[in-house]
Amino acid sequence: MLFFSPFAVQLNRSPMRTGAFRVFFSILIIPLISAPRLVAQSTDVTFEHLTVDQGLSFNEVTAIMQDSRGFMWFGTGNGLNRYDGYTFTTYKTDPLDSNSISGNWVSALCEDNHGDIWIIAPGALNRLDRATGGISRPLPDKHVTSMYEDASG
């Protein structure tokens, strides 16, 4: 049985349109016909909602980063939080301790090529030394709004 349509007849009137039809057919139609045969990879994605009930210091998160060791870091309006997948470690400002974070409102996070964590908080740029766990303020009393590490480190 032959099938005719006005569209097919119109395409066959001009050799130029026939070539265009073949290109159209081979580029668009054949992959669509073959698509059901393609099998997508199965990806199981799970989300875990973390709140103050699980140990986060504040429900408003202002900065998020995953470091090279797999830890998740959350900057909040009430301190810096490191999450290992089970528990939180919180870093907060202590006016009596110059080795604490300069302020609790964390606006940006960055990991350098040495694995240290850089934190922008009110009052200073902070650096969490991963080897010692101490926090220093390399640029005290400077208003820092953003940061990045260039190719030279």
PDB file of C-alpha atoms in Angstrom:
ATOM      1  CA  MET A   1       0.000   0.000   0.000  1.00  0.00           C
ATOM      2  CA  LEU A   2       1.333   3.394  -0.904  1.00  0.00           C
ATOM      3  CA  PHE A   3       0.893   6.432   1.242  1.00  0.00           C
ATOM      4  CA  PHE A   4       0.707   9.871  -0.283  1.00  0.00           C
ATOM      5  CA  SER A   5       0.402  13.186   1.435  1.00  0.00           C
ATOM      6  CA  PRO A   6       0.303  16.698   0.031  1.00  0.00           C
ATOM      7  CA  PHE A   7       3.490  17.419   1.991  1.00  0.00           C
ATOM      8  CA  ALA A   8       5.396  14.551   0.372  1.00  0.00           C
ATOM      9  CA  VAL A   9       4.163  15.455  -3.088  1.00  0.00           C
ATOM     10  CA  GLN A  10       5.192  19.061  -2.613  1.00  0.00           C
ATOM     11  CA  LEU A  11       8.664  18.041  -1.509  1.00  0.00           C
ATOM     12  CA  ASN A  12       9.138  15.819  -4.538  1.00  0.00           C
ATOM     13  CA  ARG A  13       8.485  18.652  -6.998  1.00  0.00           C
ATOM     14  CA  SER A  14      11.922  20.172  -6.581  1.00  0.00           C
ATOM     15  CA  PRO A  15      15.245  18.335  -6.407  1.00  0.00           C
ATOM     16  CA  MET A  16      16.455  21.041  -3.980  1.00  0.00           C
ATOM     17  CA  ARG A  17      13.623  20.295  -1.596  1.00  0.00           C
ATOM     18  CA  THR A  18      14.223  16.571  -1.869  1.00  0.00           C
ATOM     19  CA  GLY A  19      17.813  17.069  -0.740  1.00  0.00           C
ATOM     20  CA  ALA A  20      16.636  19.320   2.076  1.00  0.00           C
ATOM     21  CA  PHE A  21      14.085  16.715   3.075  1.00  0.00           C
ATOM     22  CA  ARG A  22      16.773  14.011   3.209  1.00  0.00           C
ATOM     23  CA  VAL A  23      19.005  16.194   5.353  1.00  0.00           C
ATOM     24  CA  PHE A  24      16.085  17.065   7.604  1.00  0.00           C
ATOM     25  CA  PHE A  25      15.102  13.413   7.841  1.00  0.00           C
ATOM     26  CA  SER A  26      18.609  12.158   8.579  1.00  0.00           C
ATOM     27  CA  ILE A  27      19.462  14.844  11.125  1.00  0.00           C
ATOM     28  CA  LEU A  28      16.201  15.151  13.017  1.00  0.00           C
ATOM     29  CA  ILE A  29      13.875  12.268  12.372  1.00  0.00           C
ATOM     30  CA  ILE A  30      16.235   9.276  12.529  1.00  0.00           C
ATOM     31  CA  PRO A  31      17.615  10.230  15.964  1.00  0.00           C
ATOM     32  CA  LEU A  32      14.068  10.699  17.248  1.00  0.00           C
ATOM     33  CA  ILE A  33      13.100   7.253  16.034  1.00  0.00           C
ATOM     34  CA  SER A  34      16.246   5.781  17.604  1.00  0.00           C
ATOM     35  CA  ALA A  35      15.837   7.662  20.896  1.00  0.00           C
ATOM     36  CA  PRO A  36      13.636   5.067  22.620  1.00  0.00           C
ATOM     37  CA  ARG A  37      16.419   2.550  22.150  1.00  0.00           C
ATOM     38  CA  LEU A  38      18.866   4.686  24.068  1.00  0.00           C
ATOM     39  CA  VAL A  39      19.067   3.861  27.746  1.00  0.00           C
ATOM     40  CA  ALA A  40      19.732   6.684  30.145  1.00  0.00           C
ATOM     41  CA  GLN A  41      22.102   6.070  32.995  1.00  0.00           C
ATOM     42  CA  SER A  42      20.402   5.647  36.301  1.00  0.00           C
ATOM     43  CA  THR A  43      21.352   8.396  38.723  1.00  0.00           C
ATOM     44  CA  ASP A  44      20.094   8.252  42.255  1.00  0.00           C
ATOM     45  CA  VAL A  45      20.061  11.750  43.678  1.00  0.00           C
ATOM     46  CA  THR A  46      19.008  12.308  47.240  1.00  0.00           C
ATOM     47  CA  PHE A  47      18.538  15.541  49.100  1.00  0.00           C
ATOM     48  CA  GLU A  48      18.810  15.994  52.813  1.00  0.00           C
ATOM     49  CA  HIS A  49      17.270  19.061  54.391  1.00  0.00           C
ATOM     50  CA  LEU A  50      19.558  20.467  57.040  1.00  0.00           C
ATOM     51  CA  THR A  51      18.168  22.880  59.604  1.00  0.00           C
ATOM     52  CA  VAL A  52      18.859  23.994  63.140  1.00  0.00           C
ATOM     53  CA  ASP A  53      17.178  20.758  64.224  1.00  0.00           C
ATOM     54  CA  GLN A  54      20.139  18.837  62.747  1.00  0.00           C
ATOM     55  CA  GLY A  55      22.750  21.238  64.190  1.00  0.00           C
ATOM     56  CA  LEU A  56      23.019  24.048  61.625  1.00  0.00           C
ATOM     57  CA  SER A  57      23.661  27.291  63.518  1.00  0.00           C
ATOM     58  CA  PHE A  58      21.023  29.283  61.607  1.00  0.00           C
ATOM     59  CA  ASN A  59      18.386  28.396  59.008  1.00  0.00           C
ATOM     60  CA  GLU A  60      19.425  31.193  56.640  1.00  0.00           C
ATOM     61  CA  VAL A  61      22.440  30.025  54.631  1.00  0.00           C
ATOM     62  CA  THR A  62      24.411  32.786  52.878  1.00  0.00           C
ATOM     63  CA  ALA A  63      27.321  30.789  51.407  1.00  0.00           C
ATOM     64  CA  ILE A  64      27.876  27.120  50.497  1.00  0.00           C
ATOM     65  CA  MET A  65      31.036  25.301  49.502  1.00  0.00           C
ATOM     66  CA  GLN A  66      32.272  21.701  49.299  1.00  0.00           C
ATOM     67  CA  ASP A  67      35.981  21.419  49.996  1.00  0.00           C
ATOM     68  CA  SER A  68      38.535  19.044  48.476  1.00  0.00           C
ATOM     69  CA  ARG A  69      38.106  16.637  51.402  1.00  0.00           C
ATOM     70  CA  GLY A  70      34.350  16.324  50.869  1.00  0.00           C
ATOM     71  CA  PHE A  71      33.192  18.463  53.784  1.00  0.00           C
ATOM     72  CA  MET A  72      30.287  20.810  53.183  1.00  0.00           C
ATOM     73  CA  TRP A  73      30.727  24.346  54.507  1.00  0.00           C
ATOM     74  CA  PHE A  74      27.758  26.599  55.209  1.00  0.00           C
ATOM     75  CA  GLY A  75      28.085  30.273  55.969  1.00  0.00           C
ATOM     76  CA  THR A  76      25.061  31.560  57.853  1.00  0.00           C
ATOM     77  CA  GLY A  77      23.918  34.650  59.682  1.00  0.00           C
ATOM     78  CA  ASN A  78      25.061  32.999  62.891  1.00  0.00           C
ATOM     79  CA  GLY A  79      28.483  31.540  62.130  1.00  0.00           C
ATOM     80  CA  LEU A  80      30.361  29.117  59.908  1.00  0.00           C
ATOM     81  CA  ASN A  81      29.318  25.460  59.847  1.00  0.00           C
ATOM     82  CA  ARG A  82      31.311  22.443  58.651  1.00  0.00           C
ATOM     83  CA  TYR A  83      29.225  19.369  57.901  1.00  0.00           C
ATOM     84  CA  ASP A  84      30.824  15.929  57.594  1.00  0.00           C
ATOM     85  CA  GLY A  85      27.633  14.169  56.544  1.00  0.00           C
ATOM     86  CA  TYR A  86      26.664  13.357  60.119  1.00  0.00           C
ATOM     87  CA  THR A  87      27.412  16.272  62.445  1.00  0.00           C
ATOM     88  CA  PHE A  88      28.132  19.991  62.353  1.00  0.00           C
ATOM     89  CA  THR A  89      31.147  21.838  63.707  1.00  0.00           C
ATOM     90  CA  THR A  90      30.325  25.507  64.230  1.00  0.00           C
ATOM     91  CA  TYR A  91      32.732  28.440  64.244  1.00  0.00           C
ATOM     92  CA  LYS A  92      31.418  31.632  65.846  1.00  0.00           C
ATOM     93  CA  THR A  93      32.879  34.942  66.790  1.00  0.00           C
ATOM     94  CA  ASP A  94      34.217  35.421  70.319  1.00  0.00           C
ATOM     95  CA  PRO A  95      35.104  39.022  71.171  1.00  0.00           C
ATOM     96  CA  LEU A  96      37.661  37.799  73.724  1.00  0.00           C
ATOM     97  CA  ASP A  97      39.431  35.481  71.262  1.00  0.00           C
ATOM     98  CA  SER A  98      41.375  37.059  68.388  1.00  0.00           C
ATOM     99  CA  ASN A  99      41.677  33.580  66.836  1.00  0.00           C
ATOM    100  CA  SER A 100      37.919  33.289  66.321  1.00  0.00           C
ATOM    101  CA  ILE A 101      36.032  34.297  63.208  1.00  0.00           C
ATOM    102  CA  SER A 102      35.693  38.106  62.952  1.00  0.00           C
ATOM    103  CA  GLY A 103      31.893  38.083  62.692  1.00  0.00           C
ATOM    104  CA  ASN A 104      29.029  35.633  62.551  1.00  0.00           C
ATOM    105  CA  TRP A 105      27.521  36.808  59.244  1.00  0.00           C
ATOM    106  CA  VAL A 106      29.471  34.783  56.659  1.00  0.00           C
ATOM    107  CA  SER A 107      28.991  36.094  53.124  1.00  0.00           C
ATOM    108  CA  ALA A 108      31.532  34.082  51.081  1.00  0.00           C
ATOM    109  CA  LEU A 109      33.714  30.963  51.278  1.00  0.00           C
ATOM    110  CA  CYS A 110      36.688  29.786  49.238  1.00  0.00           C
ATOM    111  CA  GLU A 111      39.255  26.979  49.528  1.00  0.00           C
ATOM    112  CA  ASP A 112      42.815  27.705  48.419  1.00  0.00           C
ATOM    113  CA  ASN A 113      45.247  25.244  46.839  1.00  0.00           C
ATOM    114  CA  HIS A 114      46.689  24.443  50.307  1.00  0.00           C
ATOM    115  CA  GLY A 115      43.283  23.339  51.596  1.00  0.00           C
ATOM    116  CA  ASP A 116      42.783  26.362  53.853  1.00  0.00           C
ATOM    117  CA  ILE A 117      39.317  27.892  54.016  1.00  0.00           C
ATOM    118  CA  TRP A 118      38.938  31.633  53.407  1.00  0.00           C
ATOM    119  CA  ILE A 119      35.914  33.318  54.932  1.00  0.00           C
ATOM    120  CA  ILE A 120      34.453  36.763  54.395  1.00  0.00           C
ATOM    121  CA  ALA A 121      32.749  37.939  57.575  1.00  0.00           C
ATOM    122  CA  PRO A 122      32.146  41.424  58.993  1.00  0.00           C
ATOM    123  CA  GLY A 123      35.317  43.149  60.043  1.00  0.00           C
ATOM    124  CA  ALA A 124      37.892  41.086  58.167  1.00  0.00           C
ATOM    125  CA  LEU A 125      38.909  38.446  55.711  1.00  0.00           C
ATOM    126  CA  ASN A 126      39.427  35.270  57.752  1.00  0.00           C
ATOM    127  CA  ARG A 127      41.577  32.221  57.031  1.00  0.00           C
ATOM    128  CA  LEU A 128      40.922  28.881  58.682  1.00  0.00           C
ATOM    129  CA  ASP A 129      44.220  27.006  58.757  1.00  0.00           C
ATOM    130  CA  ARG A 130      43.314  23.362  58.213  1.00  0.00           C
ATOM    131  CA  ALA A 131      46.569  22.117  59.758  1.00  0.00           C
ATOM    132  CA  THR A 132      46.069  23.905  63.087  1.00  0.00           C
ATOM    133  CA  GLY A 133      42.346  24.633  63.106  1.00  0.00           C
ATOM    134  CA  GLY A 134      43.108  28.242  64.015  1.00  0.00           C
ATOM    135  CA  ILE A 135      41.560  31.281  62.396  1.00  0.00           C
ATOM    136  CA  SER A 136      43.645  34.293  61.427  1.00  0.00           C
ATOM    137  CA  ARG A 137      42.732  37.675  59.960  1.00  0.00           C
ATOM    138  CA  PRO A 138      45.298  38.540  57.289  1.00  0.00           C
ATOM    139  CA  LEU A 139      43.462  41.743  56.317  1.00  0.00           C
ATOM    140  CA  PRO A 140      42.020  43.124  59.562  1.00  0.00           C
ATOM    141  CA  ASP A 141      39.661  46.094  59.411  1.00  0.00           C
ATOM    142  CA  LYS A 142      39.330  45.866  55.617  1.00  0.00           C
ATOM    143  CA  HIS A 143      35.980  45.747  53.871  1.00  0.00           C
ATOM    144  CA  VAL A 144      36.198  42.669  51.624  1.00  0.00           C
ATOM    145  CA  THR A 145      33.200  41.758  49.477  1.00  0.00           C
ATOM    146  CA  SER A 146      34.463  38.968  47.219  1.00  0.00           C
ATOM    147  CA  MET A 147      37.463  36.715  46.663  1.00  0.00           C
ATOM    148  CA  TYR A 148      38.928  34.195  44.259  1.00  0.00           C
ATOM    149  CA  GLU A 149      42.168  32.334  43.850  1.00  0.00           C
ATOM    150  CA  ASP A 150      44.121  32.981  40.671  1.00  0.00           C
ATOM    151  CA  ALA A 151      46.280  30.460  38.804  1.00  0.00           C
ATOM    152  CA  SER A 152      49.408  31.295  40.810  1.00  0.00           C
ATOM    153  CA  GLY A 153      47.661  30.533  44.092  1.00  0.00           C
TER     154      GLY A 153
END
